[in-house]
PDB file of C-alpha atoms in Angstrom:
ATOM      1  CA  MET A   1     -68.306  56.764 119.885  1.00 73.00           C
ATOM      2  CA  PRO A   2     -66.054  58.931 117.648  1.00 73.00           C
ATOM      3  CA  LYS A   3     -64.667  60.573 120.806  1.00 81.00           C
ATOM      4  CA  TRP A   4     -63.833  57.247 122.409  1.00 86.00           C
ATOM      5  CA  LEU A   5     -62.449  55.821 119.206  1.00 86.00           C
ATOM      6  CA  ALA A   6     -60.221  58.879 118.821  1.00 85.00           C
ATOM      7  CA  LEU A   7     -59.000  58.559 122.415  1.00 89.00           C
ATOM      8  CA  ALA A   8     -58.347  54.840 121.952  1.00 90.00           C
ATOM      9  CA  GLY A   9     -56.595  55.422 118.650  1.00 88.00           C
ATOM     10  CA  GLY A  10     -54.478  58.210 120.056  1.00 89.00           C
ATOM     11  CA  ALA A  11     -53.460  56.093 123.070  1.00 92.00           C
ATOM     12  CA  ALA A  12     -52.684  53.137 120.834  1.00 94.00           C
ATOM     13  CA  LEU A  13     -50.575  55.294 118.485  1.00 92.00           C
ATOM     14  CA  ALA A  14     -48.704  56.671 121.500  1.00 93.00           C
ATOM     15  CA  ALA A  15     -48.029  53.120 122.776  1.00 93.00           C
ATOM     16  CA  CYS A  16     -46.790  52.195 119.329  1.00 94.00           C
ATOM     17  CA  GLN A  17     -44.015  54.782 119.648  1.00 92.00           C
ATOM     18  CA  TRP A  18     -42.386  52.584 122.308  1.00 93.00           C
ATOM     19  CA  LEU A  19     -42.635  49.638 119.941  1.00 92.00           C
ATOM     20  CA  ILE A  20     -41.142  51.607 117.097  1.00 91.00           C
ATOM     21  CA  TRP A  21     -38.222  53.256 118.894  1.00 91.00           C
ATOM     22  CA  CYS A  22     -37.448  50.794 121.695  1.00 89.00           C
ATOM     23  CA  TYR A  23     -38.763  47.355 120.752  1.00 90.00           C
ATOM     24  CA  ALA A  24     -38.277  46.944 117.000  1.00 87.00           C
ATOM     25  CA  PRO A  25     -34.649  46.479 115.897  1.00 86.00           C
ATOM     26  CA  GLU A  26     -32.971  48.746 113.362  1.00 82.00           C
ATOM     27  CA  GLU A  27     -33.041  47.725 109.690  1.00 77.00           C
ATOM     28  CA  ALA A  28     -29.711  46.509 108.283  1.00 74.00           C
ATOM     29  CA  THR A  29     -29.145  49.222 105.675  1.00 74.00           C
ATOM     30  CA  LEU A  30     -31.240  52.292 106.522  1.00 75.00           C
ATOM     31  CA  GLY A  31     -30.913  52.287 110.275  1.00 78.00           C
ATOM     32  CA  LEU A  32     -33.274  54.617 112.136  1.00 81.00           C
ATOM     33  CA  MET A  33     -34.667  56.044 108.873  1.00 82.00           C
ATOM     34  CA  GLN A  34     -36.423  52.742 108.232  1.00 83.00           C
ATOM     35  CA  LYS A  35     -38.681  53.341 111.198  1.00 89.00           C
ATOM     36  CA  ILE A  36     -40.762  55.752 109.132  1.00 90.00           C
ATOM     37  CA  PHE A  37     -42.078  52.526 107.574  1.00 89.00           C
ATOM     38  CA  TYR A  38     -44.226  51.975 110.673  1.00 92.00           C
ATOM     39  CA  LEU A  39     -46.100  55.203 109.860  1.00 93.00           C
ATOM     40  CA  HIS A  40     -45.970  54.827 106.080  1.00 93.00           C
ATOM     41  CA  LEU A  41     -47.483  51.330 105.976  1.00 92.00           C
ATOM     42  CA  PRO A  42     -50.579  52.035 108.151  1.00 95.00           C
ATOM     43  CA  LEU A  43     -51.296  55.274 106.283  1.00 96.00           C
ATOM     44  CA  ALA A  44     -51.129  53.397 102.992  1.00 94.00           C
ATOM     45  CA  TRP A  45     -53.364  50.539 104.085  1.00 94.00           C
ATOM     46  CA  TRP A  46     -56.067  52.732 105.571  1.00 96.00           C
ATOM     47  CA  ALA A  47     -55.986  55.053 102.590  1.00 96.00           C
ATOM     48  CA  LEU A  48     -56.797  52.082 100.366  1.00 95.00           C
ATOM     49  CA  ILE A  49     -59.528  50.968 102.805  1.00 96.00           C
ATOM     50  CA  SER A  50     -60.964  54.481 102.716  1.00 97.00           C
ATOM     51  CA  PHE A  51     -61.357  54.272  98.948  1.00 97.00           C
ATOM     52  CA  PHE A  52     -62.852  50.804  99.227  1.00 97.00           C
ATOM     53  CA  VAL A  53     -65.474  52.332 101.538  1.00 97.00           C
ATOM     54  CA  VAL A  54     -66.127  55.010  98.881  1.00 97.00           C
ATOM     55  CA  PHE A  55     -66.565  52.218  96.328  1.00 97.00           C
ATOM     56  CA  LEU A  56     -69.080  50.324  98.486  1.00 97.00           C
ATOM     57  CA  GLY A  57     -70.904  53.468  99.455  1.00 96.00           C
ATOM     58  CA  SER A  58     -71.151  54.578  95.825  1.00 96.00           C
ATOM     59  CA  ILE A  59     -72.763  51.240  94.922  1.00 96.00           C
ATOM     60  CA  ALA A  60     -75.271  51.776  97.771  1.00 95.00           C
ATOM     61  CA  VAL A  61     -76.020  55.254  96.419  1.00 95.00           C
ATOM     62  CA  LEU A  62     -76.684  53.941  92.905  1.00 94.00           C
ATOM     63  CA  ALA A  63     -78.766  51.003  94.196  1.00 94.00           C
ATOM     64  CA  ARG A  64     -80.782  52.721  96.899  1.00 91.00           C
ATOM     65  CA  ARG A  65     -80.411  56.463  96.332  1.00 88.00           C
ATOM     66  CA  SER A  66     -79.097  56.661  99.891  1.00 88.00           C
ATOM     67  CA  ASP A  67     -78.152  60.127 101.159  1.00 91.00           C
ATOM     68  CA  ALA A  68     -76.484  58.570 104.207  1.00 93.00           C
ATOM     69  CA  ALA A  69     -74.250  56.421 101.978  1.00 95.00           C
ATOM     70  CA  ASP A  70     -73.383  59.509  99.924  1.00 95.00           C
ATOM     71  CA  ARG A  71     -72.260  61.314 103.059  1.00 95.00           C
ATOM     72  CA  LEU A  72     -70.220  58.244 104.121  1.00 96.00           C
ATOM     73  CA  CYS A  73     -68.508  58.384 100.721  1.00 97.00           C
ATOM     74  CA  ALA A  74     -67.647  62.022 101.246  1.00 96.00           C
ATOM     75  CA  ALA A  75     -66.227  61.369 104.729  1.00 97.00           C
ATOM     76  CA  ALA A  76     -64.182  58.354 103.638  1.00 97.00           C
ATOM     77  CA  ALA A  77     -62.854  60.144 100.566  1.00 97.00           C
ATOM     78  CA  GLU A  78     -61.658  63.115 102.613  1.00 97.00           C
ATOM     79  CA  VAL A  79     -59.812  60.908 105.076  1.00 97.00           C
ATOM     80  CA  GLY A  80     -58.482  58.765 102.241  1.00 97.00           C
ATOM     81  CA  VAL A  81     -57.023  61.745 100.374  1.00 97.00           C
ATOM     82  CA  LEU A  82     -55.414  62.941 103.612  1.00 97.00           C
ATOM     83  CA  PHE A  83     -53.900  59.511 104.375  1.00 97.00           C
ATOM     84  CA  SER A  84     -52.769  58.866 100.793  1.00 96.00           C
ATOM     85  CA  GLY A  85     -51.124  62.297 100.707  1.00 96.00           C
ATOM     86  CA  LEU A  86     -49.272  61.538 103.913  1.00 96.00           C
ATOM     87  CA  THR A  87     -48.317  58.172 102.473  1.00 95.00           C
ATOM     88  CA  LEU A  88     -46.678  59.927  99.489  1.00 95.00           C
ATOM     89  CA  VAL A  89     -44.859  62.363 101.773  1.00 95.00           C
ATOM     90  CA  THR A  90     -43.493  59.681 104.122  1.00 93.00           C
ATOM     91  CA  GLY A  91     -42.550  57.576 101.126  1.00 90.00           C
ATOM     92  CA  MET A  92     -40.612  60.479  99.636  1.00 90.00           C
ATOM     93  CA  ILE A  93     -38.701  60.918 102.900  1.00 89.00           C
ATOM     94  CA  TRP A  94     -37.811  57.226 102.902  1.00 86.00           C
ATOM     95  CA  ALA A  95     -36.849  57.339  99.200  1.00 84.00           C
ATOM     96  CA  ARG A  96     -34.458  60.249  99.723  1.00 86.00           C
ATOM     97  CA  LYS A  97     -32.462  58.129 102.173  1.00 82.00           C
ATOM     98  CA  SER A  98     -32.810  54.806 100.358  1.00 79.00           C
ATOM     99  CA  TRP A  99     -32.570  55.800  96.669  1.00 80.00           C
ATOM    100  CA  GLY A 100     -30.921  59.217  96.923  1.00 84.00           C
ATOM    101  CA  VAL A 101     -33.835  60.991  95.236  1.00 85.00           C
ATOM    102  CA  TRP A 102     -37.126  62.390  96.514  1.00 87.00           C
ATOM    103  CA  TRP A 103     -39.125  60.865  93.682  1.00 84.00           C
ATOM    104  CA  THR A 104     -38.815  58.294  90.949  1.00 84.00           C
ATOM    105  CA  TRP A 105     -41.446  57.104  88.483  1.00 85.00           C
ATOM    106  CA  ASP A 106     -41.650  53.650  89.970  1.00 82.00           C
ATOM    107  CA  PRO A 107     -44.911  51.762  89.191  1.00 83.00           C
ATOM    108  CA  ARG A 108     -46.036  51.731  92.838  1.00 85.00           C
ATOM    109  CA  LEU A 109     -45.298  55.431  93.290  1.00 87.00           C
ATOM    110  CA  SER A 110     -46.805  56.443  89.976  1.00 88.00           C
ATOM    111  CA  THR A 111     -50.094  54.565  90.437  1.00 90.00           C
ATOM    112  CA  ALA A 112     -50.338  55.927  94.012  1.00 91.00           C
ATOM    113  CA  LEU A 113     -49.903  59.487  92.771  1.00 94.00           C
ATOM    114  CA  VAL A 114     -52.532  58.955  90.093  1.00 94.00           C
ATOM    115  CA  MET A 115     -54.866  57.567  92.729  1.00 95.00           C
ATOM    116  CA  TRP A 116     -54.372  60.678  94.891  1.00 96.00           C
ATOM    117  CA  PHE A 117     -55.187  62.970  91.956  1.00 96.00           C
ATOM    118  CA  ILE A 118     -58.292  60.908  91.080  1.00 96.00           C
ATOM    119  CA  TYR A 119     -59.761  61.156  94.567  1.00 96.00           C
ATOM    120  CA  ALA A 120     -58.743  64.782  94.978  1.00 96.00           C
ATOM    121  CA  ALA A 121     -60.708  65.438  91.767  1.00 96.00           C
ATOM    122  CA  TYR A 122     -63.593  63.433  93.237  1.00 96.00           C
ATOM    123  CA  LEU A 123     -63.656  65.802  96.224  1.00 96.00           C
ATOM    124  CA  LEU A 124     -63.612  68.801  93.890  1.00 95.00           C
ATOM    125  CA  LEU A 125     -66.518  67.287  91.999  1.00 94.00           C
ATOM    126  CA  ARG A 126     -68.501  67.019  95.220  1.00 92.00           C
ATOM    127  CA  GLY A 127     -68.105  70.751  95.716  1.00 89.00           C
ATOM    128  CA  LEU A 128     -69.495  71.773  92.325  1.00 89.00           C
ATOM    129  CA  ASP A 129     -72.745  73.711  92.157  1.00 85.00           C
ATOM    130  CA  MET A 130     -75.137  71.047  90.868  1.00 86.00           C
ATOM    131  CA  ALA A 131     -78.573  69.828  91.816  1.00 87.00           C
ATOM    132  CA  PRO A 132     -78.220  67.523  94.870  1.00 85.00           C
ATOM    133  CA  GLU A 133     -79.706  64.494  93.113  1.00 89.00           C
ATOM    134  CA  ARG A 134     -77.505  64.940  90.059  1.00 91.00           C
ATOM    135  CA  ARG A 135     -74.364  65.538  92.137  1.00 91.00           C
ATOM    136  CA  ARG A 136     -75.066  62.427  94.203  1.00 92.00           C
ATOM    137  CA  THR A 137     -75.471  60.265  91.123  1.00 93.00           C
ATOM    138  CA  VAL A 138     -72.480  61.650  89.287  1.00 94.00           C
ATOM    139  CA  CYS A 139     -70.252  61.291  92.352  1.00 94.00           C
ATOM    140  CA  ALA A 140     -71.436  57.720  92.876  1.00 95.00           C
ATOM    141  CA  VAL A 141     -70.517  56.802  89.302  1.00 96.00           C
ATOM    142  CA  VAL A 142     -67.092  58.431  89.689  1.00 95.00           C
ATOM    143  CA  GLY A 143     -66.655  56.716  93.077  1.00 95.00           C
ATOM    144  CA  VAL A 144     -67.151  53.309  91.482  1.00 96.00           C
ATOM    145  CA  ALA A 145     -64.952  54.067  88.444  1.00 94.00           C
ATOM    146  CA  ALA A 146     -62.178  55.628  90.512  1.00 93.00           C
ATOM    147  CA  PHE A 147     -61.726  52.379  92.481  1.00 95.00           C
ATOM    148  CA  LEU A 148     -60.184  50.738  89.418  1.00 91.00           C
ATOM    149  CA  ASP A 149     -56.867  52.331  90.278  1.00 90.00           C
ATOM    150  CA  VAL A 150     -56.876  51.090  93.893  1.00 90.00           C
ATOM    151  CA  PRO A 151     -56.135  47.383  93.262  1.00 88.00           C
ATOM    152  CA  LEU A 152     -53.638  48.513  90.608  1.00 88.00           C
ATOM    153  CA  VAL A 153     -51.700  50.348  93.291  1.00 86.00           C
ATOM    154  CA  PHE A 154     -51.679  47.197  95.402  1.00 79.00           C
ATOM    155  CA  VAL A 155     -50.439  44.808  92.678  1.00 80.00           C
ATOM    156  CA  SER A 156     -48.275  47.245  90.694  1.00 76.00           C
ATOM    157  CA  ALA A 157     -45.031  46.187  92.377  1.00 63.00           C
ATOM    158  CA  ARG A 158     -45.817  42.565  91.558  1.00 70.00           C
ATOM    159  CA  ILE A 159     -46.849  42.838  87.894  1.00 72.00           C
ATOM    160  CA  TRP A 160     -44.202  45.405  86.805  1.00 67.00           C
ATOM    161  CA  ARG A 161     -40.517  45.768  87.553  1.00 65.00           C
ATOM    162  CA  SER A 162     -40.387  47.858  90.717  1.00 62.00           C
ATOM    163  CA  ILE A 163     -37.730  48.950  93.176  1.00 61.00           C
ATOM    164  CA  HIS A 164     -40.323  49.471  95.921  1.00 62.00           C
ATOM    165  CA  PRO A 165     -39.349  47.135  98.760  1.00 61.00           C
ATOM    166  CA  ALA A 166     -41.664  44.454 100.117  1.00 54.00           C
ATOM    167  CA  VAL A 167     -39.887  43.748 103.443  1.00 49.00           C
ATOM    168  CA  PHE A 168     -37.147  45.132 105.618  1.00 48.00           C
ATOM    169  CA  ALA A 169     -34.244  43.246 107.081  1.00 46.00           C
ATOM    170  CA  SER A 170     -32.684  43.443 110.521  1.00 45.00           C
ATOM    171  CA  ARG A 171     -28.964  43.754 110.953  1.00 45.00           C
ATOM    172  CA  GLU A 172     -28.774  39.934 111.188  1.00 44.00           C
ATOM    173  CA  GLY A 173     -30.885  39.485 107.997  1.00 48.00           C
ATOM    174  CA  GLY A 174     -34.511  38.584 107.505  1.00 53.00           C
ATOM    175  CA  LEU A 175     -37.649  40.182 108.884  1.00 64.00           C
ATOM    176  CA  GLU A 176     -37.543  40.002 112.649  1.00 78.00           C
ATOM    177  CA  PRO A 177     -40.630  39.042 114.665  1.00 86.00           C
ATOM    178  CA  GLU A 178     -40.383  42.299 116.557  1.00 87.00           C
ATOM    179  CA  MET A 179     -40.720  44.189 113.252  1.00 87.00           C
ATOM    180  CA  LYS A 180     -43.780  42.192 112.290  1.00 89.00           C
ATOM    181  CA  LEU A 181     -45.419  42.757 115.663  1.00 92.00           C
ATOM    182  CA  THR A 182     -44.707  46.482 115.550  1.00 92.00           C
ATOM    183  CA  ALA A 183     -46.060  46.815 112.022  1.00 92.00           C
ATOM    184  CA  VAL A 184     -49.276  44.952 112.913  1.00 93.00           C
ATOM    185  CA  ALA A 185     -49.744  47.050 116.090  1.00 95.00           C
ATOM    186  CA  CYS A 186     -49.240  50.304 114.148  1.00 95.00           C
ATOM    187  CA  VAL A 187     -51.766  49.248 111.467  1.00 95.00           C
ATOM    188  CA  ALA A 188     -54.320  48.329 114.190  1.00 95.00           C
ATOM    189  CA  ALA A 189     -53.755  51.610 116.083  1.00 95.00           C
ATOM    190  CA  MET A 190     -54.053  53.659 112.904  1.00 95.00           C
ATOM    191  CA  GLY A 191     -57.257  51.782 112.155  1.00 95.00           C
ATOM    192  CA  LEU A 192     -58.855  53.016 115.367  1.00 94.00           C
ATOM    193  CA  PHE A 193     -57.828  56.581 114.604  1.00 94.00           C
ATOM    194  CA  TRP A 194     -59.082  56.228 110.987  1.00 96.00           C
ATOM    195  CA  ALA A 195     -62.459  54.942 112.156  1.00 95.00           C
ATOM    196  CA  ALA A 196     -62.801  57.897 114.525  1.00 94.00           C
ATOM    197  CA  LEU A 197     -61.973  60.416 111.771  1.00 94.00           C
ATOM    198  CA  VAL A 198     -64.427  58.879 109.301  1.00 96.00           C
ATOM    199  CA  TRP A 199     -67.187  58.545 111.888  1.00 94.00           C
ATOM    200  CA  LEU A 200     -66.732  62.088 113.155  1.00 93.00           C
ATOM    201  CA  ARG A 201     -66.704  63.564 109.659  1.00 95.00           C
ATOM    202  CA  LYS A 202     -69.806  61.513 108.723  1.00 95.00           C
ATOM    203  CA  ARG A 203     -71.620  62.890 111.820  1.00 94.00           C
ATOM    204  CA  GLN A 204     -70.670  66.435 110.854  1.00 93.00           C
ATOM    205  CA  LEU A 205     -72.105  65.925 107.385  1.00 94.00           C
ATOM    206  CA  ASP A 206     -75.275  64.357 108.863  1.00 93.00           C
ATOM    207  CA  LEU A 207     -75.772  67.330 111.133  1.00 93.00           C
ATOM    208  CA  ALA A 208     -75.154  69.744 108.259  1.00 91.00           C
ATOM    209  CA  ALA A 209     -77.799  67.953 106.198  1.00 88.00           C
ATOM    210  CA  ARG A 210     -80.303  68.139 109.018  1.00 90.00           C
ATOM    211  CA  LEU A 211     -79.668  71.841 109.502  1.00 89.00           C
ATOM    212  CA  GLU A 212     -80.124  72.408 105.752  1.00 84.00           C
ATOM    213  CA  ALA A 213     -83.388  70.470 105.805  1.00 82.00           C
ATOM    214  CA  ILE A 214     -84.656  72.524 108.774  1.00 85.00           C
ATOM    215  CA  GLY A 215     -83.701  75.734 106.985  1.00 77.00           C
ATOM    216  CA  GLU A 216     -85.686  74.660 103.888  1.00 71.00           C
ATOM    217  CA  GLU A 217     -88.709  73.893 106.039  1.00 68.00           C
ATOM    218  CA  ASP A 218     -88.579  77.375 107.608  1.00 59.00           C
TER     219      ASP A 218
END
């Protein structure tokens, strides 16, 4: 399944390139630079979903002592850190053109950066030399607590003064239907690719755990 999901996601992302560059109109102010939005938005959404999976998996670990849920948390966190890092990079490229600077301490950007550091620290915690049971419990507690910043990232532009844009306009004004369709298609295509990455990484961790168990038996 991960192989087929990866192929489907790759094909869908390739098809989205036609939507981005040929179908969707240019934005009124930024022109072609705005089209990085169709990569930035899916990366951001699926990064947040990754961390929501870590949150749910961490609850399962605390409730059921599930090793499988712990490995799912690890896989989702790795993909989430990758996607959130790429979100920050694509956002900086957009900001350089739109605001004239690579970075500004806007609420949305600041909370997103804090979120990246939190989950990067979570991955470092998973690599510490601790007893497996203790590491699993500690990581689960951190996985639940770390999620507090995720909804804050989502609502930060609404509860504080922010220059982070909510929509983009066409040259004629307003958000064109072609832009909406392209954005939805890119989010869906990225979702297939995200699922393949998480699933594949989870399988790798499952196999590593089986090999470790066999080695202990020998």
